[in-house]
CSV table of C-alpha atoms in Angstrom, one decimal:
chain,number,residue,atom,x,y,z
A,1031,UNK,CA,-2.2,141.9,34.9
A,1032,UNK,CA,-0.9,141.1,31.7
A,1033,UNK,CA,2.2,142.5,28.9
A,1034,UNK,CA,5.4,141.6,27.6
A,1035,UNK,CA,8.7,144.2,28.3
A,1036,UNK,CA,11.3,143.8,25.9
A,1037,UNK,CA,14.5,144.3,26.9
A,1038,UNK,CA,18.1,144.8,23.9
A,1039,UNK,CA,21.6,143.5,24.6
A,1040,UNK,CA,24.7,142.2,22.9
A,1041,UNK,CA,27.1,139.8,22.9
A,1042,UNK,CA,29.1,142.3,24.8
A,1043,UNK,CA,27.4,141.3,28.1
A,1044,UNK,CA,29.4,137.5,27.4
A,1045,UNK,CA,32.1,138.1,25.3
A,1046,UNK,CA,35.4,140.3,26.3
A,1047,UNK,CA,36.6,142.0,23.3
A,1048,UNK,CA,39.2,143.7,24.8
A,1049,UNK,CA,39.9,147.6,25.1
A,1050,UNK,CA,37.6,150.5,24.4
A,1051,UNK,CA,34.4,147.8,25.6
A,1052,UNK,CA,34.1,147.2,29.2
A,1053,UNK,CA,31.6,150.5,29.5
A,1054,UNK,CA,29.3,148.2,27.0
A,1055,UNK,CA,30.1,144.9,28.4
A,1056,UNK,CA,29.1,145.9,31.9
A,1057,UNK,CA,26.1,147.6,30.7
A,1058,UNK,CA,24.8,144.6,28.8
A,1059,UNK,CA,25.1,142.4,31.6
A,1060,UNK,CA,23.1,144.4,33.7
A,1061,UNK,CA,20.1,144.3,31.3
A,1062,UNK,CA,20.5,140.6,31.2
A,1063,UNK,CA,20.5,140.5,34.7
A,1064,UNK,CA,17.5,143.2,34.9
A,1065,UNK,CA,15.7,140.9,32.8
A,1066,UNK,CA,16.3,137.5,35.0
A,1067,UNK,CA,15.3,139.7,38.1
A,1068,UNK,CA,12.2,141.8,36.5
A,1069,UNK,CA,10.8,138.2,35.1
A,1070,UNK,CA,10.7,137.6,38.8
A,1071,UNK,CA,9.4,140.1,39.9
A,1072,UNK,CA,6.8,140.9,37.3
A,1073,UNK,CA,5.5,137.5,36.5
A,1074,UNK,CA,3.1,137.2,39.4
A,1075,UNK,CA,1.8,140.0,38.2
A,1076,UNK,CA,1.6,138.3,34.7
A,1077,UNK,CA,4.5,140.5,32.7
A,1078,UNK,CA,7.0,138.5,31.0
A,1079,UNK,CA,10.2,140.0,30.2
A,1080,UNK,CA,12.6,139.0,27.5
A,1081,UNK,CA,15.8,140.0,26.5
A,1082,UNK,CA,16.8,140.1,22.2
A,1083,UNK,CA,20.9,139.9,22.3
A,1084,UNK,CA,21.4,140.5,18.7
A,1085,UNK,CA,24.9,141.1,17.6
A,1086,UNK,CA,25.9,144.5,15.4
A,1087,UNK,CA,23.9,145.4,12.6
A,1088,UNK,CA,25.9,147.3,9.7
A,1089,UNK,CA,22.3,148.1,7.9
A,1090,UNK,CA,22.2,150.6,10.8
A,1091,UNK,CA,25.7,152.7,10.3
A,1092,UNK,CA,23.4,153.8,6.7
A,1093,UNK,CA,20.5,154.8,9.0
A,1094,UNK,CA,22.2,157.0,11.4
A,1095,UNK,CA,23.0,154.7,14.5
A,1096,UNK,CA,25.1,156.0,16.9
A,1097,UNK,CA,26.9,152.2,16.0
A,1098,UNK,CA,29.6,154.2,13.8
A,1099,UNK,CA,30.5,156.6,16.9
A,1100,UNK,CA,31.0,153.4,19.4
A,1101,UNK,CA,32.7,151.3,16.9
A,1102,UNK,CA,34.5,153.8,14.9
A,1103,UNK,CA,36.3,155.0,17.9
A,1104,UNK,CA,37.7,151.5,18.4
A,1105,UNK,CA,38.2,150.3,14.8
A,1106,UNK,CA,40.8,153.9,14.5
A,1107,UNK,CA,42.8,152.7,17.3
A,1108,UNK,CA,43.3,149.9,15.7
A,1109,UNK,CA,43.5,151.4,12.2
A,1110,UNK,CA,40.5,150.2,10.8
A,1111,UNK,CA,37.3,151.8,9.6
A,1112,UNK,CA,34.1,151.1,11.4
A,1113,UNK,CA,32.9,148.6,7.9
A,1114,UNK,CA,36.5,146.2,8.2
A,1115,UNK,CA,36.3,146.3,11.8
A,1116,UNK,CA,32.2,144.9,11.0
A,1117,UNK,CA,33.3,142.8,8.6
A,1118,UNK,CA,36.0,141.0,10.6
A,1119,UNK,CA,33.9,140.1,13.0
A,1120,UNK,CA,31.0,138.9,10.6
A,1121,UNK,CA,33.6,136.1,9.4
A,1122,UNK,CA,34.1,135.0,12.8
A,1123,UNK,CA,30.5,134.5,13.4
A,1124,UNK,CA,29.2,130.9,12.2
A,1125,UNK,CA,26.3,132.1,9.7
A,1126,UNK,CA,29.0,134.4,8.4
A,1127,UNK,CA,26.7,137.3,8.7
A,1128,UNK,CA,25.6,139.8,10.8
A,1129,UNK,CA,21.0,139.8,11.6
A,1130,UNK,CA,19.2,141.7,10.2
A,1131,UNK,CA,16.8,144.1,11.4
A,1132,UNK,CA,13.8,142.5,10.0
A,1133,UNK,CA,14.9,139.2,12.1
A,1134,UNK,CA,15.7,141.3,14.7
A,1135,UNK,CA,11.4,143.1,14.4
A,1136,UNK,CA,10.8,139.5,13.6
A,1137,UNK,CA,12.1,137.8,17.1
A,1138,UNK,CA,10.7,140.8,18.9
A,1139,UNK,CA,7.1,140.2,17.3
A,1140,UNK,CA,7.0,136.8,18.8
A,1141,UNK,CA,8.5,137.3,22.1
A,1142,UNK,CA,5.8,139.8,22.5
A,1143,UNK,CA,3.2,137.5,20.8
A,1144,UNK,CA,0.6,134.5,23.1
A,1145,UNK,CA,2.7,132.5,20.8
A,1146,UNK,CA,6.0,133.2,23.5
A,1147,UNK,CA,3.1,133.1,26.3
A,1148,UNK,CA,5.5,130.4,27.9
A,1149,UNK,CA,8.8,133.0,27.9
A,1150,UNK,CA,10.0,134.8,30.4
A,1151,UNK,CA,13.4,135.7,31.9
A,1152,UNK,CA,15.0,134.7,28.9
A,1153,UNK,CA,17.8,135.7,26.5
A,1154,UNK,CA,16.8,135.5,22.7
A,1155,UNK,CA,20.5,134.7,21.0
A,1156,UNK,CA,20.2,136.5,17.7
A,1157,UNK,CA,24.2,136.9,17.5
A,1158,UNK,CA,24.5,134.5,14.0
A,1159,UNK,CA,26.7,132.2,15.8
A,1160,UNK,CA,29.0,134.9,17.3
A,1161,UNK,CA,28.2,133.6,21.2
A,1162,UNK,CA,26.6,129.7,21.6
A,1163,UNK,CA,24.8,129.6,24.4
């Protein structure tokens, strides 16, 4: 009768950022979606379900993400590495920088906190500007 269920997206589920990301895109969505519908679904129950849409996190690429393999891929297309393809898109973003994973553990500790005990079905925009809802 009770719990929070945390749900991750990106930007990608808003944003087109042309080739190499519809796989991603479509993917993202449909956790956004899932989390709309689960809230539903759930909250009689008293589950609430929210979604964290951060935006990339270059900290990761040093920790071992699999970010490198999914961006990499499209930053040598474009003859880039994986870091000026990041960084491009940081400067685009209106903080000029990327969150960082403590924000990220940070948002996530209070959407699953009594503190968020009014959230549910919603989309925690942790992008740094790079989509305005």
């Amino acid at each position: 009768g009770s719990g929070v269920l945390l749900m991750i997206s990106t930007p990608g589920s808003k944003l087109a950022f042309g080739a190499g990301f519809i796989g991603i895109g479509a993917a993202n969505a449909t956790v956004e979606v899932m989390t709309r519908h689960l809230a539903g679904e759930l909250g009689p129950a008293g589950v609430r379900v929210v979604c964290l849409r951060p935006d990339a996190i270059p900290e990761t690429l040093e920790r071992g993400s699999h970010a490198r393999e999914v961006f990499g891929g499209v930053a040598k297309r474009n003859g880039a590495s994986a870091e000026d393809m990041l960084a491009g898109a940081r400067d685009r973003t209106l903080l000029k920088r990327f969150p960082r994973l403590d924000e990220i553990a940070s948002a996530a500790a209070f959407a699953a906190s009594d503190g968020a005990g009014a959230m549910t079905g919603a989309i925690m925009n942790l992008t740094c500007g790079t989509l305005v809802d």
